[in-house]
């Protein structure tokens, strides 16, 4: 399999889900649109909806009469609710066009990041080195979605990814414990790959340009969030440094001095917050 990330696809027609016109600043790739329904399927859907409303109404009435709280709408498992988020949630929700990082820079300075490209969803081999892919093996990989951002000065670029796994809460908890106790997030041989975007500040953002990174295993949802940052001018980095170390007050490495640890952590945190809000909203929707 070719492990080189592909550049963004051609722009989709207006109104297409998960696709936006290509501009000089952004290249966005479709994330699995849903086929339009034909007349026959639409009619069948209407009939099913009517019947479904009747069944749901009966179920809700029954739960009120029997006191069965498990049948109440909105009491969904976040794991179940988030399973389809990678293709059912708009790309602007998973990866907002602009991320505001109030106090997220060195010395609590403010940051703003602009999305310049979104990769097509795919398997994890496209965005993860083999050893990291093996490390995540116990939880499986349902889908990987990625986007790349640049800062306001266009001097740094950051790829952020969401690995949707096949694990349950127990599996994600075990993986989170392993990452913590073995300090796996700090290992450079487990550093995620970048997503370069042709014609943008991230055109030369490859493996040798990786400067700082962060990996966070969620336990509230079957998702692993990561981000990897580097210089926008394409310079190579001989000694990448994990974000936690690069953000230390006494850090003197090139990634630390350039604030690239803050870039990786800031982008990852804000995409993770957006995902958490989305999962919470999905779980609260009537079942």
CSV table of C-alpha atoms in Angstrom, one decimal:
chain,number,residue,atom,x,y,z
A,1,UNK,CA,0.0,0.0,0.0
A,2,UNK,CA,1.2,3.5,-0.8
A,3,UNK,CA,1.7,5.2,2.5
A,4,UNK,CA,2.1,8.7,1.0
A,5,UNK,CA,-0.8,11.0,1.9
A,6,UNK,CA,-2.8,12.1,-1.1
A,7,UNK,CA,-3.4,15.8,-1.7
A,8,UNK,CA,-7.0,17.2,-1.6
A,9,UNK,CA,-9.5,16.0,-4.2
A,10,UNK,CA,-11.2,18.3,-6.7
A,11,UNK,CA,-14.0,20.5,-5.4
A,12,UNK,CA,-17.4,19.0,-5.0
A,13,UNK,CA,-20.7,20.5,-6.3
A,14,UNK,CA,-22.3,23.2,-4.2
A,15,UNK,CA,-24.2,21.7,-1.2
A,16,UNK,CA,-22.3,18.5,-1.2
A,17,UNK,CA,-21.8,17.1,2.3
A,18,UNK,CA,-18.3,17.3,3.7
A,19,UNK,CA,-16.9,19.1,0.7
A,20,UNK,CA,-16.1,22.8,0.1
A,21,UNK,CA,-14.8,24.7,-2.9
A,22,UNK,CA,-11.0,24.7,-3.2
A,23,UNK,CA,-9.4,28.1,-2.6
A,24,UNK,CA,-5.9,29.4,-2.6
A,25,UNK,CA,-5.9,28.9,1.2
A,26,UNK,CA,-7.6,25.5,1.6
A,27,UNK,CA,-7.9,22.2,0.0
A,28,UNK,CA,-10.7,20.0,1.3
A,29,UNK,CA,-11.5,16.4,0.4
A,30,UNK,CA,-14.8,14.7,0.6
A,31,UNK,CA,-15.5,12.6,3.7
A,32,UNK,CA,-17.8,9.9,2.5
A,33,UNK,CA,-21.0,11.6,1.2
A,34,UNK,CA,-24.3,9.7,1.4
A,35,UNK,CA,-26.0,8.8,-1.9
A,36,UNK,CA,-29.2,10.6,-2.8
A,37,UNK,CA,-32.3,8.5,-2.4
A,38,UNK,CA,-34.4,7.6,-5.5
A,39,UNK,CA,-38.2,8.2,-5.6
A,40,UNK,CA,-38.9,4.6,-4.5
A,41,UNK,CA,-36.5,4.7,-1.6
A,42,UNK,CA,-37.8,8.1,-0.5
A,43,UNK,CA,-41.4,6.8,-0.5
A,44,UNK,CA,-40.3,3.8,1.5
A,45,UNK,CA,-38.5,6.0,3.9
A,46,UNK,CA,-41.7,8.1,4.5
A,47,UNK,CA,-43.6,4.9,5.3
A,48,UNK,CA,-40.9,3.7,7.6
A,49,UNK,CA,-40.8,7.1,9.3
A,50,UNK,CA,-44.6,7.0,10.0
A,51,UNK,CA,-44.4,3.5,11.3
A,52,UNK,CA,-41.3,4.3,13.3
A,53,UNK,CA,-43.0,7.3,14.9
A,54,UNK,CA,-45.8,5.1,16.1
A,55,UNK,CA,-43.4,2.5,17.5
A,56,UNK,CA,-41.3,5.1,19.2
A,57,UNK,CA,-44.3,6.8,20.6
A,58,UNK,CA,-45.5,3.5,22.0
A,59,UNK,CA,-42.1,2.7,23.5
A,60,UNK,CA,-41.9,6.1,25.2
A,61,UNK,CA,-45.4,5.8,26.6
A,62,UNK,CA,-44.5,2.3,27.9
A,63,UNK,CA,-41.3,3.6,29.6
A,64,UNK,CA,-43.3,6.4,31.3
A,65,UNK,CA,-45.8,3.9,32.6
A,66,UNK,CA,-43.3,1.3,33.8
A,67,UNK,CA,-40.6,3.7,35.0
A,68,UNK,CA,-38.0,2.2,32.7
A,69,UNK,CA,-35.5,5.0,32.5
A,70,UNK,CA,-33.3,3.1,30.1
A,71,UNK,CA,-35.9,3.5,27.4
A,72,UNK,CA,-36.0,7.3,27.7
A,73,UNK,CA,-34.8,9.4,24.7
A,74,UNK,CA,-31.4,11.0,25.0
A,75,UNK,CA,-29.9,8.3,27.4
A,76,UNK,CA,-27.5,7.0,24.7
A,77,UNK,CA,-24.0,5.5,25.3
A,78,UNK,CA,-21.4,8.1,24.0
A,79,UNK,CA,-19.5,5.2,22.4
A,80,UNK,CA,-22.5,4.2,20.3
A,81,UNK,CA,-23.3,7.8,19.5
A,82,UNK,CA,-19.8,8.6,18.3
A,83,UNK,CA,-19.3,5.5,16.1
A,84,UNK,CA,-20.5,7.2,13.0
A,85,UNK,CA,-19.3,10.7,13.7
A,86,UNK,CA,-16.4,10.4,11.2
A,87,UNK,CA,-18.9,10.4,8.3
A,88,UNK,CA,-22.2,11.7,9.7
A,89,UNK,CA,-20.8,15.0,11.3
A,90,UNK,CA,-20.0,17.9,9.0
A,91,UNK,CA,-16.3,18.5,8.4
A,92,UNK,CA,-16.6,22.0,9.7
A,93,UNK,CA,-17.7,20.6,13.0
A,94,UNK,CA,-14.9,18.0,13.3
A,95,UNK,CA,-12.3,20.4,12.0
A,96,UNK,CA,-13.5,24.0,12.3
A,97,UNK,CA,-12.2,26.3,9.6
A,98,UNK,CA,-10.7,28.5,12.3
A,99,UNK,CA,-9.4,27.6,15.7
A,100,UNK,CA,-9.0,30.2,18.4
A,101,UNK,CA,-6.3,29.6,21.0
A,102,UNK,CA,-6.7,32.2,23.7
A,103,UNK,CA,-3.7,31.9,25.9
A,104,UNK,CA,-2.5,28.8,24.0
A,105,UNK,CA,0.9,30.1,22.9
A,106,UNK,CA,4.2,30.5,24.8
A,107,UNK,CA,3.8,32.9,27.7
A,108,UNK,CA,0.0,32.5,27.5
A,109,UNK,CA,-0.1,34.4,24.2
A,110,UNK,CA,-3.1,34.1,22.0
A,111,UNK,CA,-3.1,31.9,18.9
A,112,UNK,CA,-5.3,31.5,15.8
A,113,UNK,CA,-5.1,28.6,13.4
A,114,UNK,CA,-6.6,28.4,9.9
A,115,UNK,CA,-7.5,25.1,8.3
A,116,UNK,CA,-5.7,24.7,4.9
A,117,UNK,CA,-6.6,21.1,4.0
A,118,UNK,CA,-8.7,18.1,5.0
A,119,UNK,CA,-7.7,14.6,3.9
A,120,UNK,CA,-10.1,12.0,2.6
A,121,UNK,CA,-11.1,9.6,5.3
A,122,UNK,CA,-9.3,6.3,5.1
A,123,UNK,CA,-7.4,3.6,7.0
A,124,UNK,CA,-4.9,4.3,9.7
A,125,UNK,CA,-1.9,3.2,7.6
A,126,UNK,CA,-2.1,6.5,5.7
A,127,UNK,CA,-1.4,8.6,8.8
A,128,UNK,CA,0.4,6.4,11.3
A,129,UNK,CA,3.8,4.9,11.3
A,130,UNK,CA,3.8,1.1,11.4
A,131,UNK,CA,4.9,0.9,15.0
A,132,UNK,CA,2.1,3.3,16.2
A,133,UNK,CA,-0.4,1.4,14.1
A,134,UNK,CA,0.8,-1.8,15.8
A,135,UNK,CA,0.5,-0.1,19.2
A,136,UNK,CA,-3.1,0.9,18.5
A,137,UNK,CA,-3.8,-2.7,17.2
A,138,UNK,CA,-5.7,-3.9,20.3
A,139,UNK,CA,-8.4,-1.2,19.8
A,140,UNK,CA,-8.6,-1.5,16.0
A,141,UNK,CA,-9.0,1.2,13.5
A,142,UNK,CA,-12.5,2.0,12.1
A,143,UNK,CA,-11.4,5.2,10.3
A,144,UNK,CA,-8.9,8.0,10.3
A,145,UNK,CA,-9.7,11.6,9.5
A,146,UNK,CA,-7.1,14.3,9.3
A,147,UNK,CA,-6.7,18.1,8.7
A,148,UNK,CA,-3.8,20.5,8.5
A,149,UNK,CA,-3.7,24.0,10.0
A,150,UNK,CA,-1.3,26.9,9.8
A,151,UNK,CA,-0.9,29.7,12.3
A,152,UNK,CA,-1.7,33.4,11.7
A,153,UNK,CA,1.9,34.1,10.6
A,154,UNK,CA,2.0,31.1,8.3
A,155,UNK,CA,5.3,30.1,9.9
A,156,UNK,CA,4.2,26.8,11.4
A,157,UNK,CA,1.9,24.0,10.2
A,158,UNK,CA,0.1,21.3,12.2
A,159,UNK,CA,-1.7,18.1,11.2
A,160,UNK,CA,-4.4,16.9,13.6
A,161,UNK,CA,-6.0,13.5,13.4
A,162,UNK,CA,-8.9,11.6,14.8
A,163,UNK,CA,-8.5,7.8,15.0
A,164,UNK,CA,-12.0,6.3,15.4
A,165,UNK,CA,-11.4,2.8,16.9
A,166,UNK,CA,-13.5,-0.3,17.2
A,167,UNK,CA,-13.0,-0.7,21.0
A,168,UNK,CA,-15.4,-0.4,23.8
A,169,UNK,CA,-14.9,1.6,27.0
A,170,UNK,CA,-12.9,-1.2,28.6
A,171,UNK,CA,-10.5,-1.4,25.6
A,172,UNK,CA,-10.0,2.4,25.5
A,173,UNK,CA,-9.4,2.5,29.2
A,174,UNK,CA,-6.7,-0.2,28.9
A,175,UNK,CA,-5.1,1.6,26.0
A,176,UNK,CA,-5.1,4.9,27.9
A,177,UNK,CA,-3.5,3.3,30.9
A,178,UNK,CA,-0.8,1.7,28.8
A,179,UNK,CA,0.0,5.1,27.1
A,180,UNK,CA,0.2,6.7,30.6
A,181,UNK,CA,2.2,4.1,32.4
A,182,UNK,CA,4.6,3.4,29.6
A,183,UNK,CA,4.8,7.0,28.5
A,184,UNK,CA,4.2,6.0,24.9
A,185,UNK,CA,3.0,9.5,23.9
A,186,UNK,CA,6.6,10.8,24.4
A,187,UNK,CA,8.3,8.2,22.1
A,188,UNK,CA,9.5,9.6,18.9
A,189,UNK,CA,9.1,6.2,17.1
A,190,UNK,CA,5.4,6.5,17.8
A,191,UNK,CA,5.1,10.0,16.3
A,192,UNK,CA,2.1,10.4,13.9
A,193,UNK,CA,2.6,11.3,10.3
A,194,UNK,CA,1.9,14.6,8.7
A,195,UNK,CA,-0.7,15.5,6.0
A,196,UNK,CA,1.0,17.8,3.5
A,197,UNK,CA,-1.2,19.9,1.2
A,198,UNK,CA,0.0,21.0,-2.2
A,199,UNK,CA,0.0,24.7,-3.0
A,200,UNK,CA,-0.2,25.7,0.7
A,201,UNK,CA,2.2,26.4,3.5
A,202,UNK,CA,2.1,22.7,4.3
A,203,UNK,CA,3.3,21.6,0.9
A,204,UNK,CA,6.7,20.5,2.2
A,205,UNK,CA,5.4,19.1,5.5
A,206,UNK,CA,6.7,15.6,5.6
A,207,UNK,CA,8.2,13.0,8.0
A,208,UNK,CA,11.6,14.8,8.3
A,209,UNK,CA,9.8,18.1,9.1
A,210,UNK,CA,8.1,16.8,12.2
A,211,UNK,CA,9.1,18.9,15.2
A,212,UNK,CA,6.7,18.3,18.0
A,213,UNK,CA,3.6,16.1,18.6
A,214,UNK,CA,1.0,15.0,21.1
A,215,UNK,CA,-1.2,11.8,21.3
A,216,UNK,CA,-4.2,11.6,23.6
A,217,UNK,CA,-6.3,8.4,24.1
A,218,UNK,CA,-9.9,9.3,25.0
A,219,UNK,CA,-11.8,7.1,27.4
A,220,UNK,CA,-15.2,8.7,27.0
A,221,UNK,CA,-15.3,7.9,23.3
A,222,UNK,CA,-13.6,5.4,21.0
A,223,UNK,CA,-11.2,8.0,19.6
A,224,UNK,CA,-7.5,8.7,19.7
A,225,UNK,CA,-6.6,12.4,19.1
A,226,UNK,CA,-3.2,13.4,17.8
A,227,UNK,CA,-1.4,16.4,16.4
A,228,UNK,CA,2.1,16.9,14.9
A,229,UNK,CA,3.6,20.3,14.1
A,230,UNK,CA,6.6,21.7,12.1
A,231,UNK,CA,8.0,24.7,10.4
A,232,UNK,CA,6.2,26.0,7.3
A,233,UNK,CA,9.4,26.6,5.4
A,234,UNK,CA,10.1,22.9,5.1
A,235,UNK,CA,13.2,22.8,7.3
A,236,UNK,CA,14.1,19.4,8.7
A,237,UNK,CA,14.2,18.7,12.4
A,238,UNK,CA,16.9,16.4,13.7
A,239,UNK,CA,15.5,16.0,17.2
A,240,UNK,CA,11.7,16.3,17.5
A,241,UNK,CA,10.4,16.9,21.0
A,242,UNK,CA,7.0,15.8,22.4
A,243,UNK,CA,4.7,18.7,23.1
A,244,UNK,CA,4.7,18.2,26.9
A,245,UNK,CA,8.5,18.6,27.0
A,246,UNK,CA,8.6,21.4,24.4
A,247,UNK,CA,6.1,23.5,26.4
A,248,UNK,CA,8.3,23.4,29.6
A,249,UNK,CA,9.4,26.8,30.8
A,250,UNK,CA,13.1,25.7,30.7
A,251,UNK,CA,13.0,24.0,27.3
A,252,UNK,CA,15.6,25.3,24.9
A,253,UNK,CA,15.2,23.0,21.8
A,254,UNK,CA,14.4,24.4,18.4
A,255,UNK,CA,10.8,23.2,18.6
A,256,UNK,CA,10.4,24.7,22.0
A,257,UNK,CA,11.9,28.0,21.1
A,258,UNK,CA,9.6,28.2,18.1
A,259,UNK,CA,6.5,27.3,20.2
A,260,UNK,CA,5.8,24.2,18.1
A,261,UNK,CA,4.9,22.2,21.2
A,262,UNK,CA,2.2,24.8,22.0
A,263,UNK,CA,1.1,24.6,18.3
A,264,UNK,CA,0.6,20.8,18.4
A,265,UNK,CA,-1.1,20.8,21.9
A,266,UNK,CA,-3.3,23.9,21.1
A,267,UNK,CA,-4.7,22.5,17.9
A,268,UNK,CA,-5.2,19.0,19.3
A,269,UNK,CA,-7.0,20.3,22.4
A,270,UNK,CA,-9.4,22.5,20.4
A,271,UNK,CA,-10.3,19.7,17.9
A,272,UNK,CA,-10.8,17.4,20.9
A,273,UNK,CA,-13.1,19.9,22.6
A,274,UNK,CA,-15.2,20.2,19.4
A,275,UNK,CA,-15.4,16.4,19.2
A,276,UNK,CA,-16.5,16.1,22.8
A,277,UNK,CA,-19.3,18.6,22.3
A,278,UNK,CA,-20.4,16.8,19.2
A,279,UNK,CA,-20.5,13.4,21.0
A,280,UNK,CA,-22.4,14.9,23.9
A,281,UNK,CA,-25.0,16.4,21.4
A,282,UNK,CA,-25.3,13.1,19.6
A,283,UNK,CA,-25.8,11.2,22.9
A,284,UNK,CA,-28.6,13.6,23.9
A,285,UNK,CA,-30.6,13.2,20.7
A,286,UNK,CA,-33.7,11.1,21.0
A,287,UNK,CA,-33.0,7.4,20.2
